[in-house]
């Protein structure tokens, strides 16, 4: 089983719609969780950390479900500029960052 | 916002040659990293560096690879005897010490092509 697993997509979503995707992780002792965004052939950039209580940053909401070992990202009122690959990153018990392969999101006008 | 800079942006080399990829981390950061990403694949951790020594390294980071902080600003990745499969985007990253070191700041990467 992969340590961090994501649906590769692509998710094709009309502009203005809401989209959500999940990421599952295998190590129950994982310590912290993040969503990064990566544009094509660019560097990853931190979108948001994911806290146990869930957190929101504008149109973006992240949730953590420790019992089921997944995190989620919800994007409301999607914009064309949200088109990117979203990378799930988990810090494991050895303090290593484990990266998912990413979910590709395409927002269509 | 301060940024991590990497040079060159593109590097083409012949198989068997040595390459040095250069990075200038953000000045007050203390943790430094190298990652690579083969086209279409996931970001892979290579090595982390703290207090002038390697703190963690992955299975990928074998004897072919080495890192150095030759002065107070540069952080380099040397790849000896390059192979075709070393072709990838190499990202340098840095982070602050303490609880807020969760955020990695990435450079824009060096695209390495081994022919």
Coordinates of N, CA and C in Angstrom, one line a residue:
Chain A
X1 N 0.9 -1.2 0.0 CA 0.0 0.0 0.0 C 0.9 1.2 0.0
X2 N 0.5 2.2 -0.9 CA 1.3 3.4 -0.9 C 1.1 4.2 0.4
X3 N 2.2 4.9 0.8 CA 2.2 5.6 2.0 C 1.2 6.8 2.0
X4 N 1.2 7.5 0.8 CA 0.2 8.6 0.7 C -0.4 8.4 -0.7
X5 N -1.7 8.3 -0.7 CA -2.4 8.0 -2.0 C -3.4 9.0 -2.4
X6 N -3.3 9.4 -3.6 CA -4.3 10.4 -4.2 C -4.8 9.9 -5.5
X7 N -6.1 10.3 -5.8 CA -6.6 10.1 -7.1 C -5.9 11.0 -8.1
X8 N -5.3 10.5 -9.1 CA -4.5 11.4 -10.0 C -5.4 12.3 -10.8
X9 N -6.7 12.0 -11.0 CA -7.5 12.8 -11.8 C -7.3 12.6 -13.3
X10 N -7.5 13.6 -14.2 CA -7.8 14.9 -13.8 C -9.3 15.1 -13.4
X11 N -9.5 16.1 -12.5 CA -10.9 16.5 -12.2 C -11.1 17.7 -13.2
X12 N -12.1 17.5 -14.0 CA -12.5 18.6 -14.9 C -13.8 19.3 -14.3
X13 N -13.7 20.5 -13.9 CA -14.7 21.2 -13.2 C -15.0 22.5 -13.8
X14 N -16.3 22.8 -13.9 CA -16.7 24.2 -14.5 C -16.4 25.3 -13.5
X15 N -16.0 26.4 -14.0 CA -15.7 27.6 -13.2 C -16.9 27.9 -12.3
X16 N -16.6 28.2 -11.1 CA -17.7 28.5 -10.1 C -18.2 27.3 -9.3
X17 N -17.8 26.1 -9.7 CA -18.3 24.9 -9.0 C -17.4 24.7 -7.8
X18 N -17.9 23.8 -7.0 CA -17.2 23.3 -5.8 C -16.6 21.9 -6.1
X19 N -15.3 21.8 -5.7 CA -14.7 20.5 -6.0 C -14.0 20.0 -4.7
X20 N -13.9 18.8 -4.5 CA -13.3 18.2 -3.3 C -12.5 17.0 -3.7
X21 N -11.3 16.8 -3.1 CA -10.6 15.6 -3.2 C -9.9 15.2 -2.0
X22 N -9.7 13.9 -1.9 CA -9.2 13.3 -0.7 C -7.8 12.8 -0.9
X23 N -7.1 12.5 0.2 CA -5.8 11.9 0.2 C -5.8 10.9 1.4
X24 N -5.4 9.7 1.2 CA -5.3 8.7 2.3 C -3.8 8.5 2.6
X25 N -3.6 8.2 3.9 CA -2.2 7.9 4.3 C -2.2 6.6 5.1
X26 N -1.1 6.0 5.1 CA -1.0 4.6 5.7 C -0.5 4.6 7.1
X27 N 0.3 5.6 7.5 CA 1.0 5.5 8.8 C 0.1 6.3 9.8
X28 N -0.5 5.5 10.7 CA -1.4 6.1 11.7 C -0.7 7.0 12.7
X29 N 0.6 6.9 12.7 CA 1.4 7.8 13.6 C 1.9 9.1 12.9
X30 N 1.4 9.3 11.8 CA 1.7 10.6 11.1 C 1.4 11.8 11.9
X31 N 2.2 12.8 11.8 CA 2.2 13.9 12.7 C 1.5 15.1 12.2
X32 N 1.7 15.5 10.9 CA 1.1 16.7 10.4 C 0.9 16.5 8.9
X33 N 0.1 17.4 8.4 CA -0.5 17.2 7.1 C -0.6 18.5 6.3
X34 N -0.4 18.5 5.0 CA -0.3 19.7 4.2 C -0.9 19.5 2.9
X35 N -1.4 20.5 2.3 CA -1.7 20.6 0.9 C -0.8 21.6 0.2
X36 N -0.1 21.1 -0.8 CA 0.7 22.0 -1.7 C 0.1 22.0 -3.0
X37 N 0.4 23.1 -3.7 CA -0.1 23.3 -5.1 C 1.1 23.4 -6.0
X38 N 1.0 22.7 -7.1 CA 2.1 22.7 -8.1 C 1.5 23.0 -9.5
X39 N 2.0 24.1 -10.1 CA 1.6 24.4 -11.5 C 2.6 23.7 -12.4
X40 N 2.2 23.5 -13.6 CA 2.9 22.6 -14.5 C 4.4 23.1 -14.6
X41 N 5.3 22.2 -14.3 CA 6.8 22.4 -14.4 C 7.3 23.5 -13.5
X42 N 6.5 23.8 -12.4 CA 6.9 24.8 -11.5 C 7.2 24.1 -10.1
X43 N 7.7 24.9 -9.2 CA 7.9 24.3 -7.8 C 6.6 24.2 -7.0
X44 N 6.6 23.2 -6.1 CA 5.4 23.2 -5.2 C 5.4 24.4 -4.3
X45 N 4.2 24.8 -4.0 CA 4.0 25.9 -3.0 C 3.0 25.5 -2.0
X46 N 3.3 25.8 -0.7 CA 2.3 25.4 0.3 C 1.0 26.2 0.2
X47 N -0.1 25.4 0.1 CA -1.4 26.0 0.0 C -1.9 26.2 1.5
X48 N -1.9 25.1 2.2 CA -2.3 25.2 3.6 C -1.9 24.0 4.4
X49 N -1.7 24.2 5.7 CA -1.5 23.1 6.6 C -2.9 22.6 7.0
X50 N -3.0 21.4 7.4 CA -4.3 20.8 7.8 C -4.3 20.5 9.3
X51 N -5.2 21.1 10.0 CA -5.2 21.0 11.5 C -6.3 20.0 11.9
X52 N -6.2 19.4 13.0 CA -7.1 18.4 13.5 C -8.6 18.9 13.5
X53 N -8.7 20.2 13.8 CA -10.1 20.7 13.9 C -10.6 21.2 12.6
X54 N -9.8 21.0 11.5 CA -10.2 21.5 10.2 C -9.9 23.0 10.1
X55 N -9.6 23.5 8.9 CA -9.3 24.9 8.8 C -9.7 25.4 7.4
X56 N -9.9 26.7 7.4 CA -10.4 27.3 6.2 C -9.6 28.5 5.9
X57 N -9.3 28.7 4.6 CA -8.6 29.9 4.1 C -9.3 30.4 2.9
X58 N -10.1 31.3 3.0 CA -10.9 31.8 1.9 C -11.8 30.8 1.3
X59 N -11.5 30.5 0.1 CA -12.4 29.5 -0.6 C -11.9 28.0 -0.4
X60 N -10.9 27.9 0.4 CA -10.3 26.5 0.6 C -10.5 26.1 2.0
X61 N -11.0 24.8 2.1 CA -11.2 24.2 3.4 C -10.5 22.9 3.4
X62 N -9.7 22.6 4.5 CA -9.0 21.4 4.7 C -9.6 20.7 5.9
X63 N -9.7 19.3 5.8 CA -10.2 18.5 6.9 C -9.2 17.4 7.1
X64 N -9.2 16.9 8.4 CA -8.4 15.8 8.7 C -9.3 14.8 9.4
X65 N -9.2 13.5 9.0 CA -10.0 12.4 9.6 C -8.9 11.4 10.0
X66 N -8.5 11.5 11.3 CA -7.5 10.5 11.8 C -8.0 9.1 11.9
X67 N -9.2 8.9 12.2 CA -9.8 7.6 12.4 C -9.7 6.8 11.0
X68 N -10.1 7.5 10.0 CA -10.1 6.9 8.7 C -8.8 7.2 7.9
X69 N -7.9 8.0 8.5 CA -6.6 8.3 7.9 C -6.7 8.9 6.5
X70 N -7.5 10.0 6.5 CA -7.5 10.7 5.2 C -7.6 12.2 5.5
X71 N -7.1 13.0 4.6 CA -7.3 14.4 4.6 C -8.1 14.8 3.3
X72 N -8.7 15.9 3.4 CA -9.5 16.4 2.2 C -9.2 17.9 2.0
X73 N -9.5 18.3 0.8 CA -9.4 19.7 0.4 C -10.6 20.0 -0.4
X74 N -11.3 21.0 0.0 CA -12.5 21.5 -0.7 C -12.2 22.9 -1.2
X75 N -12.6 23.1 -2.5 CA -12.4 24.4 -3.1 C -13.8 24.9 -3.6
X76 N -14.2 26.0 -3.0 CA -15.5 26.6 -3.4 C -15.3 27.6 -4.5
X77 N -16.4 27.9 -5.2 CA -16.4 28.9 -6.2 C -15.0 28.9 -7.0
X78 N -14.8 27.8 -7.7 CA -13.5 27.6 -8.3 C -13.2 28.6 -9.4
X79 N -12.0 29.0 -9.5 CA -11.5 30.0 -10.5 C -10.6 29.2 -11.5
X80 N -10.5 29.8 -12.7 CA -9.6 29.3 -13.7 C -8.2 29.1 -13.2
X81 N -7.8 30.1 -12.3 CA -6.4 30.1 -11.8 C -6.2 28.9 -10.7
X82 N -7.3 28.3 -10.4 CA -7.1 27.1 -9.4 C -6.6 25.9 -10.2
X83 N -6.6 25.9 -11.5 CA -6.1 24.8 -12.3 C -4.6 24.5 -11.9
X84 N -4.4 23.3 -11.4 CA -3.0 23.0 -10.9 C -3.1 21.5 -10.5
X85 N -2.0 21.0 -10.0 CA -1.9 19.7 -9.4 C -1.8 20.0 -7.9
X86 N -2.6 19.3 -7.1 CA -2.7 19.5 -5.7 C -2.0 18.3 -5.0
X87 N -1.0 18.6 -4.3 CA -0.1 17.5 -3.6 C -0.5 17.4 -2.2
X88 N -0.7 16.2 -1.8 CA -0.9 15.9 -0.4 C 0.4 15.5 0.2
X89 N 0.7 16.1 1.4 CA 2.0 15.8 2.0 C 1.8 15.5 3.5
X90 N 2.4 14.4 3.9 CA 2.2 13.9 5.3 C 3.6 13.9 6.0
X91 N 3.7 14.4 7.2 CA 4.9 14.2 7.9 C 4.8 13.0 8.8
X92 N 5.6 12.0 8.6 CA 5.5 10.8 9.3 C 6.1 10.8 10.7
X93 N 6.1 9.7 11.4 CA 6.6 9.6 12.7 C 8.1 9.8 12.8
X94 N 8.8 9.6 11.7 CA 10.2 9.8 11.6 C 10.6 11.3 11.1
X95 N 9.5 12.1 11.1 CA 9.7 13.5 10.7 C 10.0 13.7 9.3
X96 N 9.8 12.6 8.5 CA 10.0 12.7 7.0 C 8.7 13.3 6.4
X97 N 8.9 14.1 5.4 CA 7.7 14.5 4.5 C 7.5 13.4 3.4
X98 N 6.3 12.9 3.4 CA 6.0 11.9 2.4 C 5.0 12.6 1.4
X99 N 5.3 12.5 0.2 CA 4.5 13.3 -0.8 C 3.6 12.3 -1.6
X100 N 2.4 12.7 -1.8 CA 1.5 12.0 -2.7 C 1.9 12.4 -4.2
X101 N 1.4 11.7 -5.1 CA 1.7 11.9 -6.5 C 0.9 13.1 -7.1
X102 N -0.2 13.5 -6.3 CA -0.9 14.7 -6.8 C -2.2 14.4 -7.5
X103 N -3.1 15.3 -7.4 CA -4.4 15.3 -8.1 C -4.5 16.5 -9.0
X104 N -4.7 16.2 -10.3 CA -4.7 17.2 -11.3 C -6.1 17.8 -11.4
X105 N -6.2 19.1 -11.3 CA -7.5 19.8 -11.3 C -7.5 20.8 -12.5
X106 N -8.5 20.7 -13.4 CA -8.7 21.6 -14.5 C -10.0 22.3 -14.4
X107 N -9.9 23.6 -14.3 CA -11.1 24.4 -14.2 C -11.4 24.9 -15.6
X108 N -12.6 24.7 -16.0 CA -13.0 25.0 -17.4 C -14.0 26.2 -17.4
X109 N -13.8 27.2 -18.3 CA -14.7 28.3 -18.4 C -16.1 27.9 -18.8
Chain B
X1 N 8.3 38.7 -1.0 CA 8.6 37.6 -0.1 C 10.0 37.0 -0.5
X2 N 10.8 36.7 0.5 CA 12.1 36.1 0.2 C 11.9 34.8 -0.5
X3 N 13.0 34.5 -1.3 CA 12.8 33.3 -2.1 C 14.1 32.5 -2.2
X4 N 14.0 31.3 -2.5 CA 15.1 30.4 -2.7 C 15.5 30.5 -4.2
X5 N 16.7 30.7 -4.5 CA 17.1 30.8 -5.9 C 18.0 29.6 -6.3
X6 N 17.8 29.1 -7.5 CA 18.5 27.9 -8.0 C 19.1 28.3 -9.4
X7 N 20.3 27.8 -9.6 CA 21.0 27.9 -10.9 C 21.7 26.7 -11.2
X8 N 21.8 26.3 -12.5 CA 21.1 27.0 -13.6 C 19.6 26.5 -13.6
X9 N 18.8 27.1 -14.5 CA 17.5 26.7 -14.6 C 17.4 25.4 -15.4
X10 N 18.3 25.3 -16.4 CA 18.4 24.1 -17.2 C 19.8 23.7 -17.3
X11 N 20.1 22.4 -17.2 CA 21.4 21.8 -17.4 C 21.3 20.6 -18.2
X12 N 22.1 20.6 -19.3 CA 22.2 19.5 -20.2 C 23.6 18.9 -20.0
X13 N 23.7 17.6 -19.9 CA 25.0 17.0 -19.7 C 25.0 15.6 -20.4
X14 N 26.2 15.2 -20.6 CA 26.4 13.8 -21.2 C 26.4 12.8 -20.1
X15 N 25.9 11.6 -20.4 CA 26.0 10.5 -19.4 C 27.4 10.3 -19.0
X16 N 27.6 10.1 -17.7 CA 28.9 9.9 -17.1 C 29.6 11.1 -16.6
X17 N 29.1 12.3 -17.0 CA 29.7 13.6 -16.5 C 29.2 13.9 -15.1
X18 N 29.9 14.8 -14.5 CA 29.5 15.3 -13.2 C 28.8 16.6 -13.3
X19 N 27.7 16.8 -12.5 CA 27.1 18.1 -12.5 C 27.0 18.7 -11.1
X20 N 27.0 20.0 -11.0 CA 26.7 20.6 -9.7 C 25.5 21.5 -9.8
X21 N 24.5 21.3 -9.0 CA 23.4 22.2 -9.0 C 23.5 23.1 -7.8
X22 N 23.2 24.3 -8.0 CA 23.4 25.3 -7.0 C 22.1 25.9 -6.5
X23 N 22.1 26.3 -5.2 CA 21.0 26.8 -4.5 C 21.4 27.9 -3.5
X24 N 20.7 28.9 -3.5 CA 20.9 29.9 -2.4 C 19.6 29.9 -1.6
X25 N 19.6 29.3 -0.4 CA 18.4 29.3 0.5 C 18.1 30.7 1.0
X26 N 17.0 30.8 1.6 CA 16.6 32.0 2.3 C 17.5 32.3 3.5
X27 N 18.0 33.5 3.6 CA 19.1 33.8 4.5 C 19.0 33.4 5.9
X28 N 17.8 33.5 6.5 CA 17.7 33.1 7.9 C 17.2 31.7 8.2
X29 N 17.1 30.9 7.1 CA 16.7 29.5 7.2 C 17.9 28.7 7.6
X30 N 17.6 27.6 8.3 CA 18.6 26.7 8.8 C 18.5 25.3 8.3
X31 N 17.4 24.9 7.7 CA 17.2 23.6 7.2 C 17.1 23.7 5.7
X32 N 17.9 22.8 5.1 CA 17.9 22.8 3.6 C 17.7 21.4 3.1
X33 N 17.1 21.4 1.9 CA 16.6 20.1 1.3 C 16.9 20.1 -0.2
X34 N 17.1 18.9 -0.7 CA 17.0 18.6 -2.1 C 15.9 17.6 -2.4
X35 N 15.1 17.9 -3.4 CA 14.1 17.0 -3.9 C 14.3 16.8 -5.4
X36 N 13.7 15.8 -5.9 CA 13.7 15.7 -7.4 C 12.3 15.2 -7.8
X37 N 12.0 15.5 -9.1 CA 10.7 15.1 -9.6 C 11.0 14.7 -11.1
X38 N 10.9 13.5 -11.3 CA 10.9 13.0 -12.7 C 9.6 13.4 -13.4
X39 N 9.7 13.7 -14.6 CA 8.5 14.2 -15.4 C 7.3 13.3 -15.2
X40 N 6.2 13.9 -14.7 CA 5.0 13.2 -14.6 C 4.9 12.3 -13.3
X41 N 5.9 12.4 -12.5 CA 5.9 11.5 -11.3 C 5.9 12.4 -10.0
X42 N 5.9 11.8 -8.9 CA 5.8 12.5 -7.6 C 7.1 13.1 -7.2
X43 N 7.0 14.1 -6.3 CA 8.2 14.7 -5.7 C 8.8 13.7 -4.8
X44 N 10.2 13.6 -5.0 CA 10.9 12.6 -4.2 C 12.0 13.3 -3.3
X45 N 12.0 12.9 -2.1 CA 13.0 13.5 -1.1 C 14.3 12.9 -1.4
X46 N 15.4 13.7 -1.5 CA 16.7 13.2 -1.6 C 17.5 13.3 -0.3
X47 N 17.5 14.5 0.3 CA 18.4 14.8 1.4 C 18.0 16.0 2.2
X48 N 18.2 16.0 3.5 CA 18.0 17.2 4.3 C 19.3 17.5 5.0
X49 N 19.6 18.8 5.3 CA 20.9 19.3 5.7 C 20.6 20.3 6.8
X50 N 21.3 20.1 7.9 CA 21.1 21.0 9.1 C 22.4 21.1 9.8
X51 N 22.8 22.3 10.2 CA 24.0 22.5 11.1 C 25.2 21.9 10.4
X52 N 25.3 22.1 9.1 CA 26.5 21.7 8.3 C 26.7 20.2 8.2
X53 N 25.6 19.5 8.3 CA 25.7 18.0 8.0 C 24.4 17.5 7.6
X54 N 24.4 16.3 6.9 CA 23.2 15.7 6.5 C 22.4 15.2 7.7
X55 N 21.1 15.5 7.7 CA 20.3 15.1 8.8 C 19.5 13.8 8.4
X56 N 19.1 13.8 7.2 CA 18.3 12.6 6.7 C 18.7 12.5 5.2
X57 N 18.6 11.2 4.7 CA 18.7 11.0 3.3 C 17.9 9.8 2.9
X58 N 17.5 9.8 1.6 CA 16.6 8.7 1.2 C 17.5 7.7 0.5
X59 N 16.8 6.6 0.1 CA 17.5 5.5 -0.6 C 18.1 6.0 -1.9
X60 N 17.4 7.0 -2.5 CA 17.9 7.5 -3.8 C 19.3 8.1 -3.6
X61 N 19.5 8.8 -2.5 CA 20.7 9.5 -2.3 C 21.9 8.6 -1.9
X62 N 22.4 8.0 -3.0 CA 23.5 7.0 -2.7 C 24.9 7.7 -3.0
X63 N 25.9 6.9 -3.1 CA 27.3 7.5 -3.2 C 27.5 8.4 -4.5
X64 N 26.5 8.3 -5.4 CA 26.6 9.1 -6.6 C 26.3 10.6 -6.2
X65 N 25.7 10.8 -5.1 CA 25.2 12.2 -4.7 C 26.0 12.7 -3.6
X66 N 26.2 14.0 -3.5 CA 26.8 14.6 -2.3 C 26.2 16.1 -2.2
X67 N 26.2 16.6 -1.0 CA 25.8 18.0 -0.8 C 26.9 18.7 0.0
X68 N 26.8 20.0 -0.2 CA 27.9 20.8 0.4 C 27.3 22.2 0.6
X69 N 27.8 22.8 1.7 CA 27.5 24.2 1.9 C 28.8 24.9 2.0
X70 N 29.3 25.3 0.8 CA 30.7 25.7 0.8 C 31.0 27.1 1.4
X71 N 29.9 27.9 1.6 CA 30.1 29.2 2.2 C 28.8 29.4 3.0
X72 N 28.6 30.7 3.4 CA 27.4 31.0 4.2 C 26.1 31.1 3.5
X73 N 26.2 31.0 2.1 CA 25.0 31.2 1.4 C 24.6 30.1 0.4
X74 N 25.6 29.5 -0.2 CA 25.2 28.5 -1.2 C 25.0 27.1 -0.6
X75 N 24.2 26.3 -1.3 CA 24.0 24.9 -0.9 C 23.9 24.1 -2.2
X76 N 24.9 23.2 -2.4 CA 25.0 22.6 -3.7 C 24.7 21.1 -3.6
X77 N 24.3 20.5 -4.8 CA 24.1 19.1 -5.0 C 25.0 18.7 -6.1
X78 N 25.8 17.8 -5.8 CA 26.7 17.2 -6.8 C 26.3 15.8 -7.2
X79 N 26.2 15.6 -8.5 CA 25.8 14.3 -9.0 C 27.0 13.8 -9.9
X80 N 27.6 12.8 -9.4 CA 28.8 12.2 -10.1 C 28.3 11.2 -11.1
X81 N 29.0 11.1 -12.2 CA 28.8 10.0 -13.2 C 27.3 9.9 -13.5
X82 N 26.7 10.9 -14.1 CA 25.3 11.0 -14.3 C 24.8 9.9 -15.2
X83 N 23.6 9.4 -14.9 CA 23.0 8.4 -15.7 C 21.7 9.0 -16.4
X84 N 21.2 8.3 -17.4 CA 20.0 8.7 -18.1 C 18.9 9.0 -17.1
X85 N 18.8 8.0 -16.2 CA 17.6 8.1 -15.2 C 17.8 9.2 -14.2
X86 N 18.9 9.9 -14.2 CA 19.0 11.1 -13.3 C 18.3 12.3 -13.9
X87 N 17.8 12.2 -15.2 CA 17.1 13.3 -15.8 C 15.8 13.6 -15.0
X88 N 15.7 14.8 -14.5 CA 14.6 15.2 -13.6 C 14.7 16.7 -13.4
X89 N 13.6 17.2 -12.7 CA 13.7 18.5 -12.1 C 14.2 18.4 -10.7
X90 N 15.2 19.1 -10.3 CA 15.7 19.1 -9.0 C 15.4 20.4 -8.3
X91 N 14.7 20.2 -7.2 CA 14.2 21.4 -6.4 C 15.0 21.4 -5.1
X92 N 15.5 22.6 -4.8 CA 16.1 22.9 -3.5 C 15.0 23.6 -2.6
X93 N 15.0 23.4 -1.4 CA 14.0 24.0 -0.5 C 14.7 24.4 0.8
X94 N 14.2 25.3 1.5 CA 14.7 25.6 2.9 C 13.5 25.9 3.8
X95 N 13.8 25.8 5.1 CA 12.7 26.1 6.1 C 13.3 26.7 7.3
X96 N 12.5 27.4 8.0 CA 12.9 28.1 9.3 C 13.0 27.0 10.4
X97 N 13.8 27.4 11.4 CA 13.8 26.5 12.6 C 12.5 26.6 13.4
X98 N 12.2 25.7 14.3 CA 11.2 25.8 15.2 C 9.8 25.3 14.7
X99 N 8.8 25.5 15.4 CA 7.5 24.9 15.1 C 7.0 25.4 13.7
X100 N 7.4 26.5 13.3 CA 6.9 27.0 12.0 C 7.8 26.5 10.8
X101 N 8.6 25.5 11.1 CA 9.5 24.9 10.0 C 8.7 24.0 9.2
X102 N 7.4 23.9 9.3 CA 6.6 23.1 8.5 C 6.6 23.6 7.1
X103 N 6.7 24.9 6.9 CA 6.6 25.4 5.6 C 7.9 25.3 4.8
X104 N 7.9 24.6 3.7 CA 9.1 24.6 2.9 C 9.0 25.6 1.8
X105 N 10.0 26.3 1.6 CA 10.1 27.3 0.5 C 10.9 26.7 -0.6
X106 N 10.4 26.5 -1.7 CA 11.1 25.8 -2.8 C 11.6 26.8 -3.8
X107 N 12.8 26.5 -4.4 CA 13.3 27.2 -5.5 C 12.5 26.8 -6.8
X108 N 12.8 27.5 -7.8 CA 12.1 27.2 -9.1 C 12.6 26.0 -9.8
X109 N 13.7 25.4 -9.3 CA 14.2 24.1 -9.8 C 15.2 24.2 -10.9
X110 N 16.0 23.2 -11.1 CA 16.9 23.0 -12.2 C 16.5 21.8 -12.9
X111 N 16.2 22.0 -14.2 CA 15.8 20.8 -15.1 C 17.1 20.2 -15.6
X112 N 17.4 19.0 -15.2 CA 18.6 18.3 -15.6 C 18.2 17.3 -16.7
X113 N 18.9 17.4 -17.8 CA 18.7 16.4 -18.9 C 20.1 15.7 -19.1
X114 N 20.0 14.4 -19.0 CA 21.2 13.6 -19.2 C 21.1 12.9 -20.5
X115 N 22.0 13.1 -21.4 CA 21.9 12.6 -22.8 C 22.8 11.4 -23.0

